[in-house]
Short mmCIF file of C-alpha atoms and ligand atoms in Angstrom, two decimals:
data_model
loop_
_atom_site.label_atom_id
_atom_site.label_comp_id
_atom_site.label_asym_id
_atom_site.label_seq_id
_atom_site.Cartn_x
_atom_site.Cartn_y
_atom_site.Cartn_z
CA MET A 115 -46.99 8.29 11.20
CA LYS A 116 -45.10 6.84 8.61
CA LEU A 117 -46.10 3.18 7.29
CA LEU A 118 -44.44 1.03 3.94
CA ILE A 119 -46.40 -1.45 2.17
CA LYS A 120 -43.81 -3.74 1.05
CA GLY A 121 -43.28 -6.32 -2.37
CA GLY A 122 -47.27 -6.81 -2.98
CA ASP A 123 -49.53 -6.52 -6.16
CA ILE A 124 -52.02 -3.60 -5.93
CA VAL A 125 -55.01 -3.85 -6.86
CA THR A 126 -57.12 -1.39 -9.04
CA HIS A 127 -60.49 -0.98 -10.70
CA GLU A 128 -58.27 -0.18 -13.40
CA LYS A 129 -54.53 -1.75 -12.97
CA THR A 130 -52.89 -4.43 -11.41
CA THR A 131 -48.75 -3.42 -10.70
CA THR A 132 -46.32 -4.87 -8.81
CA ALA A 133 -45.31 -1.81 -6.37
CA ASP A 134 -44.48 -0.60 -2.81
CA VAL A 135 -46.78 2.41 -1.52
CA TYR A 136 -45.81 4.37 1.25
CA CYS A 137 -47.90 6.05 3.14
CA ILE A 138 -47.50 9.12 5.44
CA ASP A 139 -50.29 11.29 7.91
CA GLY A 140 -53.08 8.84 6.71
CA LYS A 141 -52.51 9.67 2.66
CA ILE A 142 -50.60 7.53 0.37
CA GLU A 143 -47.30 9.31 -0.10
CA ALA A 144 -45.79 7.84 -3.19
CA ILE A 145 -45.98 4.11 -4.93
CA GLY A 146 -43.35 2.99 -6.92
CA LEU A 147 -40.43 0.21 -6.18
CA ASN A 148 -37.33 1.30 -3.98
CA LEU A 149 -38.93 4.08 -2.45
CA ASP A 150 -36.57 6.04 -0.36
CA VAL A 151 -38.32 6.35 3.00
CA ALA A 152 -37.58 7.63 6.49
CA LYS A 153 -35.57 5.33 8.89
CA ASP A 154 -38.76 5.55 11.23
CA THR A 155 -40.63 3.70 8.73
CA GLU A 156 -43.32 1.14 10.19
CA ILE A 157 -43.18 -1.73 7.57
CA VAL A 158 -45.68 -3.95 6.38
CA ASP A 159 -44.54 -7.40 4.66
CA ALA A 160 -46.99 -7.72 1.75
CA THR A 161 -44.80 -10.28 -0.06
CA GLY A 162 -47.23 -12.60 -2.45
CA LYS A 163 -50.15 -10.47 -1.42
CA LEU A 164 -53.15 -8.37 -3.34
CA VAL A 165 -53.08 -4.72 -1.31
CA MET A 166 -56.25 -2.92 -2.93
CA PRO A 167 -58.05 0.10 -1.54
CA GLY A 168 -59.70 -0.21 1.90
CA GLY A 169 -63.68 -1.25 1.76
CA ILE A 170 -66.10 0.87 0.93
CA ASP A 171 -69.95 -0.35 2.85
CA PRO A 172 -72.43 2.55 1.49
CA HIS A 173 -74.78 0.78 3.33
CA THR A 174 -75.11 -0.49 6.98
CA HIS A 175 -77.61 0.22 9.81
CA MET A 176 -75.65 0.35 13.30
CA GLN A 177 -77.34 0.86 16.85
CA LEU A 178 -80.19 2.14 13.82
CA PRO A 179 -83.95 2.31 16.90
CA PHE A 180 -86.04 -0.02 14.43
CA MET A 181 -89.59 -1.89 14.98
CA GLY A 182 -89.57 -1.91 18.88
CA THR A 183 -85.67 -2.22 19.67
CA VAL A 184 -82.02 -1.08 18.21
CA ALA A 185 -79.83 -3.48 16.42
CA SER A 186 -77.18 -4.58 18.27
CA ASP A 187 -74.30 -3.48 17.49
CA ASP A 188 -73.30 -0.27 17.66
CA PHE A 189 -70.42 2.51 15.88
CA ALA A 190 -67.92 0.96 17.76
CA SER A 191 -68.44 -2.68 17.80
CA GLY A 192 -69.89 -2.88 13.90
CA THR A 193 -66.89 -0.82 12.65
CA ALA A 194 -64.81 -2.64 14.56
CA ALA A 195 -66.52 -5.73 12.20
CA ALA A 196 -65.69 -4.18 9.12
CA LEU A 197 -61.96 -3.53 9.99
CA ALA A 198 -62.01 -7.13 10.57
CA GLY A 199 -63.69 -7.57 6.46
CA GLY A 200 -61.44 -5.03 5.11
CA THR A 201 -63.91 -2.18 5.45
CA THR A 202 -62.90 0.96 5.95
CA THR A 203 -65.58 3.34 4.99
CA ILE A 204 -69.19 2.96 5.97
CA ILE A 205 -71.81 5.25 5.01
CA ASP A 206 -74.67 4.52 7.45
CA PHE A 207 -77.95 6.33 7.60
CA VAL A 208 -79.88 8.96 9.59
CA ILE A 209 -83.03 8.00 10.13
CA PRO A 210 -85.65 10.90 11.79
CA SER A 211 -88.89 9.73 12.96
CA PRO A 212 -91.71 11.56 10.94
CA GLN A 213 -91.82 14.99 12.46
CA GLN A 214 -88.73 14.51 13.85
CA PRO A 215 -86.44 18.11 12.29
CA LEU A 216 -83.69 16.34 9.69
CA ILE A 217 -80.77 18.30 11.78
CA GLU A 218 -81.61 17.00 15.29
CA ALA A 219 -81.92 13.45 14.01
CA TYR A 220 -78.53 13.95 11.69
CA HIS A 221 -77.03 15.27 15.34
CA GLN A 222 -78.40 12.84 17.29
CA TRP A 223 -75.93 10.15 14.40
CA LYS A 224 -73.48 11.70 14.84
CA ASP A 225 -72.73 11.49 18.17
CA TRP A 226 -73.84 7.98 18.10
CA GLY A 227 -71.09 7.91 15.00
CA SER A 228 -68.57 9.14 16.47
CA GLN A 229 -67.15 5.99 18.57
CA SER A 230 -66.54 4.33 15.21
CA GLN A 231 -63.54 2.99 14.29
CA CYS A 232 -63.53 2.64 10.59
CA ASN A 233 -64.62 5.94 8.65
CA TYR A 234 -68.43 7.00 8.59
CA SER A 235 -70.59 8.83 6.44
CA PHE A 236 -74.80 9.04 6.49
CA HIS A 237 -77.44 9.51 4.14
CA VAL A 238 -80.17 11.14 5.64
CA ALA A 239 -83.80 9.79 5.56
CA ILE A 240 -85.96 11.53 4.15
CA THR A 241 -89.22 10.17 5.99
CA TRP A 242 -92.14 13.65 6.19
CA TRP A 243 -92.08 16.51 4.09
CA ASP A 244 -92.58 20.27 4.60
CA GLU A 245 -90.86 23.45 4.02
CA THR A 246 -88.46 22.64 7.12
CA VAL A 247 -87.47 19.70 5.38
CA HIS A 248 -86.95 21.29 2.30
CA GLN A 249 -84.97 23.80 3.90
CA ASP A 250 -83.09 21.57 6.03
CA MET A 251 -81.95 19.34 3.09
CA LYS A 252 -79.86 22.19 1.85
CA THR A 253 -78.24 23.05 5.41
CA LEU A 254 -76.93 18.89 5.24
CA VAL A 255 -75.09 20.10 1.90
CA ASP A 256 -73.98 23.19 2.32
CA GLU A 257 -72.43 22.35 6.32
CA HIS A 258 -72.88 18.72 7.37
CA GLY A 259 -71.38 17.40 4.11
CA VAL A 260 -74.63 14.85 2.57
CA ASN A 261 -74.86 14.28 -0.72
CA SER A 262 -77.83 11.75 -0.91
CA PHE A 263 -80.79 11.45 0.56
CA LYS A 264 -82.86 7.90 1.46
CA HIS A 265 -86.47 7.47 0.81
CA PHE A 266 -88.26 4.35 2.33
CA MET A 267 -91.37 3.18 -0.21
CA ALA A 268 -91.86 0.77 2.35
CA TYR A 269 -92.86 0.16 5.91
CA LYS A 270 -96.38 2.45 5.81
CA ASN A 271 -97.42 3.81 8.81
CA ALA A 272 -94.00 4.51 9.95
CA ILE A 273 -90.68 5.98 8.09
CA MET A 274 -92.58 4.48 4.11
CA ALA A 275 -92.11 8.10 1.68
CA THR A 276 -95.46 8.53 -0.10
CA ASP A 277 -95.13 9.18 -4.16
CA ASP A 278 -95.83 13.42 -3.32
CA ILE A 279 -92.83 13.28 -0.77
CA LEU A 280 -90.74 11.05 -3.45
CA VAL A 281 -91.58 14.23 -6.14
CA SER A 282 -90.89 17.23 -3.26
CA SER A 283 -87.47 14.74 -2.23
CA PHE A 284 -85.91 14.06 -5.86
CA SER A 285 -86.99 17.19 -7.02
CA ARG A 286 -85.21 19.41 -4.08
CA CYS A 287 -82.38 17.01 -4.86
CA LEU A 288 -81.53 17.73 -8.54
CA GLU A 289 -82.12 20.84 -7.27
CA LEU A 290 -78.72 20.71 -5.35
CA GLY A 291 -76.68 18.28 -6.82
CA ALA A 292 -77.43 15.39 -3.92
CA VAL A 293 -78.23 12.22 -5.37
CA PRO A 294 -81.69 10.47 -4.17
CA THR A 295 -81.48 6.85 -2.84
CA VAL A 296 -84.73 3.79 -2.38
CA HIS A 297 -86.31 1.55 -0.54
CA ALA A 298 -87.97 0.32 -3.09
CA GLU A 299 -90.86 -2.25 -2.21
CA ASN A 300 -94.44 -1.15 -2.37
CA GLY A 301 -95.05 -0.14 0.96
CA GLU A 302 -99.26 -0.31 0.94
CA LEU A 303 -98.68 -3.92 -0.92
CA VAL A 304 -97.09 -5.11 2.08
CA TYR A 305 -98.98 -3.60 4.52
CA HIS A 306 -102.05 -5.89 2.80
CA LEU A 307 -100.42 -9.21 1.87
CA GLN A 308 -99.25 -8.90 5.11
CA GLN A 309 -103.03 -8.03 6.66
CA LYS A 310 -104.13 -11.13 5.07
CA LEU A 311 -101.99 -13.97 5.55
CA LEU A 312 -102.48 -12.36 9.62
CA GLU A 313 -106.20 -13.18 8.91
CA LYS A 314 -105.49 -16.61 7.50
CA GLY A 315 -103.37 -17.65 10.47
CA ILE A 316 -100.13 -17.55 8.43
CA THR A 317 -98.29 -15.69 11.55
CA GLY A 318 -94.68 -17.83 11.27
CA PRO A 319 -91.58 -16.17 9.29
CA GLU A 320 -92.21 -18.56 6.28
CA ALA A 321 -95.08 -15.34 5.83
CA HIS A 322 -92.63 -12.68 5.90
CA PRO A 323 -91.57 -13.40 2.33
CA LEU A 324 -94.86 -14.20 1.12
CA SER A 325 -95.37 -10.34 2.37
CA ARG A 326 -92.97 -9.36 0.04
CA PRO A 327 -92.98 -10.96 -3.07
CA PRO A 328 -90.58 -9.94 -6.69
CA ILE A 329 -93.07 -7.69 -7.76
CA VAL A 330 -93.77 -5.70 -5.10
CA GLU A 331 -90.22 -4.56 -5.87
CA GLY A 332 -90.43 -4.47 -9.05
CA GLU A 333 -93.06 -1.21 -8.95
CA ALA A 334 -91.38 0.74 -6.55
CA ALA A 335 -88.47 0.14 -8.75
CA ASN A 336 -90.28 1.13 -12.03
CA ARG A 337 -92.14 3.94 -9.84
CA ALA A 338 -89.09 5.55 -8.47
CA ILE A 339 -86.88 5.10 -12.29
CA ASN A 340 -90.09 6.74 -13.82
CA ILE A 341 -90.54 9.55 -11.13
CA ALA A 342 -86.56 9.97 -11.16
CA GLY A 343 -86.78 9.73 -15.39
CA THR A 344 -89.92 12.34 -15.67
CA LEU A 345 -88.13 14.87 -13.19
CA GLY A 346 -84.64 14.16 -14.70
CA ALA A 347 -83.10 13.42 -10.97
CA PRO A 348 -80.15 10.71 -10.47
CA ILE A 349 -81.91 8.06 -8.26
CA TYR A 350 -79.87 5.26 -6.72
CA LEU A 351 -81.82 1.68 -5.71
CA VAL A 352 -80.07 0.51 -3.01
CA HIS A 353 -80.54 -3.67 -1.77
CA VAL A 354 -81.64 -4.64 -5.33
CA SER A 355 -82.37 -7.92 -4.92
CA THR A 356 -84.59 -9.05 -7.64
CA GLU A 357 -84.42 -9.87 -11.14
CA GLU A 358 -87.45 -7.36 -12.38
CA ALA A 359 -85.55 -4.55 -10.07
CA VAL A 360 -82.11 -5.57 -12.55
CA ASP A 361 -84.23 -5.40 -15.81
CA ALA A 362 -85.94 -2.03 -14.72
CA ILE A 363 -82.39 -0.15 -14.42
CA GLN A 364 -81.11 -2.11 -17.10
CA TYR A 365 -83.98 -0.39 -19.59
CA ALA A 366 -83.84 3.04 -18.02
CA LYS A 367 -80.09 2.79 -18.55
CA GLN A 368 -80.66 1.87 -21.89
CA ASN A 369 -82.66 4.68 -22.95
CA GLY A 370 -79.89 7.34 -21.33
CA GLN A 371 -80.90 7.16 -17.43
CA ILE A 372 -78.88 8.23 -14.63
CA VAL A 373 -79.37 4.82 -12.85
CA PHE A 374 -77.80 3.63 -10.06
CA GLY A 375 -78.14 0.02 -8.32
CA GLU A 376 -76.61 -1.70 -5.49
CA CYS A 377 -76.68 -5.68 -4.09
CA LEU A 378 -76.86 -7.15 -0.68
CA ALA A 379 -73.40 -9.70 -0.12
CA GLY A 380 -76.73 -11.88 1.41
CA HIS A 381 -79.05 -11.48 -1.50
CA LEU A 382 -76.39 -12.46 -4.53
CA VAL A 383 -75.24 -16.35 -1.79
CA VAL A 384 -78.46 -16.85 0.65
CA ASP A 385 -82.11 -18.12 -1.10
CA ASP A 386 -85.59 -18.05 0.59
CA SER A 387 -85.98 -21.48 1.98
CA VAL A 388 -84.62 -20.20 4.83
CA TYR A 389 -87.78 -19.06 5.57
CA GLN A 390 -89.24 -23.01 5.82
CA ASP A 391 -86.79 -23.91 8.49
CA SER A 392 -88.56 -25.50 11.54
CA ASP A 393 -86.21 -24.44 13.57
CA TRP A 394 -88.32 -20.67 14.62
CA GLY A 395 -85.28 -19.37 15.64
CA LYS A 396 -83.26 -19.71 12.29
CA ALA A 397 -85.85 -18.04 10.32
CA ALA A 398 -86.33 -15.34 11.87
CA ALA A 399 -82.66 -14.66 12.31
CA HIS A 400 -83.34 -14.42 8.31
CA VAL A 401 -85.77 -11.96 8.14
CA MET A 402 -84.57 -8.65 6.77
CA SER A 403 -86.36 -6.50 4.41
CA PRO A 404 -86.21 -7.05 0.65
CA PRO A 405 -86.20 -11.13 1.49
CA PHE A 406 -84.09 -13.83 0.34
CA ARG A 407 -85.16 -14.42 -3.07
CA PRO A 408 -85.59 -17.74 -5.34
CA LYS A 409 -82.48 -18.71 -6.82
CA LYS A 410 -82.61 -17.03 -10.46
CA HIS A 411 -82.99 -13.88 -8.29
CA GLN A 412 -79.40 -13.96 -7.44
CA ASP A 413 -78.32 -15.34 -11.20
CA ALA A 414 -79.43 -11.60 -11.97
CA LEU A 415 -77.47 -9.40 -9.65
CA TRP A 416 -74.44 -11.19 -10.37
CA LYS A 417 -75.33 -10.99 -13.89
CA GLY A 418 -76.59 -7.36 -12.81
CA LEU A 419 -73.43 -6.68 -11.08
CA GLN A 420 -71.34 -8.28 -14.57
CA SER A 421 -73.45 -5.89 -17.07
CA ASN A 422 -72.97 -2.34 -14.46
CA ALA A 423 -76.56 -1.98 -13.93
CA ILE A 424 -75.29 -2.56 -9.79
CA GLN A 425 -72.76 -0.41 -9.51
CA THR A 426 -72.26 -1.99 -5.81
CA THR A 427 -72.24 -4.22 -3.37
CA ALA A 428 -73.30 -3.68 0.47
CA THR A 429 -74.62 -5.31 3.61
CA ASP A 430 -77.66 -3.31 5.26
CA HIS A 431 -75.57 -4.62 8.44
CA CYS A 432 -78.55 -4.50 10.42
CA ALA A 433 -77.86 -7.03 13.22
CA PHE A 434 -80.81 -8.29 15.68
CA CYS A 435 -80.17 -11.37 18.45
CA ALA A 436 -82.58 -14.01 18.87
CA GLU A 437 -84.73 -12.27 22.14
CA GLN A 438 -84.76 -9.42 19.60
CA LYS A 439 -86.20 -11.00 16.84
CA ALA A 440 -88.74 -13.21 19.21
CA MET A 441 -90.57 -10.35 19.23
CA GLY A 442 -92.21 -11.53 16.59
CA LYS A 443 -92.86 -15.14 17.99
CA ASP A 444 -96.41 -14.30 17.06
CA ASN A 445 -96.74 -12.48 14.55
CA PHE A 446 -93.90 -12.30 11.74
CA THR A 447 -94.56 -8.41 11.03
CA MET A 448 -93.01 -7.53 14.40
CA ILE A 449 -89.82 -9.50 14.00
CA PRO A 450 -87.53 -7.20 13.54
CA ASN A 451 -86.25 -6.94 10.21
CA GLY A 452 -82.08 -7.04 9.52
CA THR A 453 -79.00 -8.66 8.92
CA ALA A 454 -75.43 -8.85 9.70
CA GLY A 455 -72.79 -9.20 7.29
CA VAL A 456 -70.17 -5.93 7.42
CA GLU A 457 -67.74 -7.98 8.70
CA GLU A 458 -67.92 -10.93 5.90
CA ARG A 459 -68.59 -8.95 2.22
CA MET A 460 -65.21 -8.08 0.46
CA MET A 461 -64.59 -12.61 1.43
CA VAL A 462 -68.37 -13.82 -0.13
CA LEU A 463 -67.73 -11.06 -2.66
CA TRP A 464 -64.14 -12.57 -3.62
CA ASP A 465 -65.12 -16.22 -2.81
CA LYS A 466 -68.42 -16.20 -4.70
CA GLY A 467 -67.58 -13.51 -7.11
CA VAL A 468 -63.45 -13.91 -7.93
CA ASN A 469 -63.01 -17.40 -7.41
CA GLN A 470 -66.33 -18.32 -9.38
CA GLY A 471 -65.00 -16.64 -12.07
CA ARG A 472 -68.34 -14.76 -12.46
CA LEU A 473 -65.54 -10.73 -11.65
CA THR A 474 -62.03 -9.70 -12.15
CA PRO A 475 -60.12 -9.23 -9.23
CA ASN A 476 -60.46 -5.52 -10.63
CA GLU A 477 -64.50 -5.75 -10.70
CA PHE A 478 -63.86 -6.48 -7.04
CA VAL A 479 -62.18 -3.52 -6.38
CA SER A 480 -64.81 -1.12 -8.72
CA VAL A 481 -67.85 -3.45 -6.55
CA THR A 482 -66.41 -2.98 -3.40
CA SER A 483 -65.04 0.49 -3.17
CA THR A 484 -64.48 2.68 -6.75
CA ASN A 485 -67.61 2.64 -7.64
CA ALA A 486 -69.32 3.33 -4.32
CA ALA A 487 -66.16 6.15 -3.74
CA LYS A 488 -67.52 7.71 -7.15
CA ILE A 489 -71.23 7.47 -7.25
CA PHE A 490 -70.66 9.08 -3.95
CA ASN A 491 -68.36 11.83 -4.55
CA LEU A 492 -65.93 10.24 -2.35
CA TYR A 493 -63.40 9.42 -5.48
CA PRO A 494 -60.03 9.82 -5.44
CA GLN A 495 -60.20 9.96 -1.83
CA LYS A 496 -61.79 6.95 -1.70
CA GLY A 497 -61.82 3.73 -3.49
CA ALA A 498 -58.49 4.17 -4.98
CA ILE A 499 -54.44 3.35 -4.60
CA ALA A 500 -53.26 6.52 -6.34
CA VAL A 501 -51.11 9.37 -4.59
CA GLY A 502 -52.74 11.68 -2.44
CA SER A 503 -55.42 9.26 -1.76
CA ASP A 504 -56.47 8.38 2.07
CA ALA A 505 -54.25 5.32 2.81
CA ASP A 506 -57.00 2.89 3.33
CA ILE A 507 -55.96 -0.06 2.49
CA VAL A 508 -56.43 -3.34 2.34
CA ILE A 509 -53.98 -5.84 2.42
CA TRP A 510 -55.96 -9.61 0.93
CA ASP A 511 -53.97 -13.00 1.11
CA PRO A 512 -56.27 -14.92 -2.20
CA LYS A 513 -54.59 -18.29 -0.35
CA ALA A 514 -55.31 -18.10 3.05
CA GLU A 515 -58.24 -19.81 4.03
CA LYS A 516 -61.52 -19.09 6.19
CA THR A 517 -64.74 -20.67 7.75
CA LEU A 518 -66.93 -18.12 8.73
CA SER A 519 -68.80 -18.51 12.22
CA VAL A 520 -70.56 -16.70 14.80
CA ASP A 521 -67.83 -18.17 16.89
CA THR A 522 -65.10 -16.27 15.22
CA GLN A 523 -66.99 -13.21 14.22
CA TYR A 524 -66.32 -9.33 15.80
CA SER A 525 -69.78 -8.70 14.90
CA LYS A 526 -72.26 -8.25 18.29
CA ILE A 527 -75.16 -10.50 17.03
CA ASP A 528 -75.27 -14.01 17.51
CA PHE A 529 -76.25 -15.33 14.05
CA SER A 530 -74.37 -15.64 11.14
CA ILE A 531 -76.26 -16.03 7.64
CA PHE A 532 -73.14 -17.08 5.99
CA GLU A 533 -72.14 -20.25 8.69
CA GLY A 534 -70.68 -22.57 7.40
CA MET A 535 -69.22 -20.93 4.61
CA ASN A 536 -65.34 -21.89 3.49
CA ILE A 537 -63.96 -19.24 1.96
CA VAL A 538 -60.51 -18.49 -0.10
CA GLY A 539 -59.03 -15.19 -0.14
CA ILE A 540 -59.73 -13.16 3.12
CA PRO A 541 -58.07 -9.58 4.30
CA VAL A 542 -55.00 -9.87 6.62
CA THR A 543 -53.75 -6.29 7.69
CA THR A 544 -56.78 -3.83 7.41
CA ILE A 545 -55.45 -0.18 7.18
CA CYS A 546 -57.44 3.40 8.00
CA ASN A 547 -55.94 6.29 7.96
CA GLY A 548 -52.23 5.28 7.26
CA LYS A 549 -52.01 2.95 11.23
CA VAL A 550 -53.03 -0.45 10.90
CA ALA A 551 -56.49 -0.85 12.07
CA TRP A 552 -56.12 -4.47 12.04
CA ASP A 553 -54.27 -7.58 12.09
CA ASN A 554 -54.08 -10.94 11.85
CA GLY A 555 -57.33 -11.25 14.43
CA GLU A 556 -56.31 -8.57 16.09
CA ILE A 557 -58.09 -4.56 16.21
CA LYS A 558 -55.19 -2.23 16.97
CA THR A 559 -58.20 1.18 16.87
CA GLN A 560 -60.28 2.42 19.58
CA PRO A 561 -63.29 3.93 19.41
CA GLY A 562 -63.42 7.34 18.29
CA ASP A 563 -60.70 6.39 15.39
CA GLY A 564 -62.50 6.63 12.90
CA LYS A 565 -62.76 10.36 10.84
CA TYR A 566 -66.35 11.56 9.90
CA ILE A 567 -66.12 12.05 6.42
CA THR A 568 -68.30 14.64 4.10
CA ARG A 569 -68.78 14.41 0.82
CA PRO A 570 -69.00 17.23 -2.11
CA LEU A 571 -71.82 18.01 -4.32
CA MET A 572 -71.98 15.55 -7.20
CA GLN A 573 -70.88 16.73 -10.62
CA PRO A 574 -74.29 16.38 -12.62
CA THR A 575 -72.99 13.56 -15.52
CA ILE A 576 -71.05 11.74 -12.61
CA ARG A 577 -71.51 8.30 -13.70
CA ALA A 578 -69.66 5.16 -12.42
CA ASN A 579 -67.76 3.03 -14.60
N1 LIG B 631 -84.55 -3.46 5.86
C1 LIG B 631 -84.26 -4.56 6.73
O1 LIG B 631 -83.79 -5.05 6.83
N2 LIG B 631 -83.64 -3.62 8.07
C2 LIG B 631 -83.26 -2.45 8.01
C3 LIG B 631 -83.85 -2.01 7.18
C4 LIG B 631 -83.92 -2.09 6.31
O2 LIG B 631 -84.70 -1.39 5.22
ZN1 LIG B 632 -84.01 -1.01 3.20
ZN1 LIG B 633 -81.44 -0.42 4.94
#
């Protein structure tokens, strides 16, 4: 399996150079000009294009059983969508039901993940606690290449991790050398506000953001950071969506704490006016948690990315179609939470980040792949264009245009939160494990072609920069 990417400009998180990239059997074998290559090498012409590490989306939920239904993109369709958007690796979540053994849940997800068309890996959620959970975390680390554990501070009476669980689990992560991650929203406050809104007869999607105001996230972000700080553990905040949470991260970093932040492509560009749509279906299609926010929070997220308070971009890809959203027709708390974005993330980041002068192309690479690879200990296997790295590569045409639309997406969902957005700068070819996986609108892979990626434990002092 030999492939030569010829004539492009290589953009990494550090530098931009003009060179060809020679890949053999899924790895980058050589980088340079006038390389000696075997006669049977497939040539991919990248003249006038950029050659960048394939995207890593560190936060997706394919076929997640959630709120009485199952997310509509399964691992086969969701990862095809990822490839169509230049993403070659997803990190999804094993979410055990309370009392379900972690290892059992892990095997269930691993089985589902085996249909992936791009590479996939798993965080595992800690949704309950006892001695077996403590033990199973070590088994997951030692035998299954899991180096990060997720904690939902919201979703009371379902998967919420209370403070006692956070303390036990963060301590265990520290002991093992794994990274604890949190969905930071105060679940007690969300629950309380939801009941109050329903009592007042406010039952539509417009109530969703009212039940989860920014301070609910700010409080939980500060609490998680302070618990981790007290224990001396690192902490990674998923889908940071508010100025309050960015400030909390910034403050902790200034005080020497190891804190990582992730933001979503959707939160960077969509605001909370979507919940006022007079069309119930459209408003409900935007119900996700944390919700979309007033514009000033988007500005804070962009500044967070620019100042390295936030290091990664993700999507929380969790697709639900109109008939699933309709489960909450009379009660907004029953609308399945989730939106899609794995296909659009890199294009949105390029157009609204690089084209708008907010990010350099090298910073774009940092926030779409390299930083996630570093934080979750995949670097330089992934997130790099370097000899010996995996040949997970996206070829990007900075001049080509595309209008994002539900009509042209791979994702199995009947709505796009990015509908009608015109993008300049799009992926034209995605190479995954040294093979052309998507090219000019065509998927070349099959379900099962993606590889399961194990992630070794961290060095205790690892930092993304
Ligand atoms: N938020 C969502 O919107 N969907 C899945 C899980 C989550 O935390
Ligand atoms: Zn979440
Ligand atoms: Zn999520």
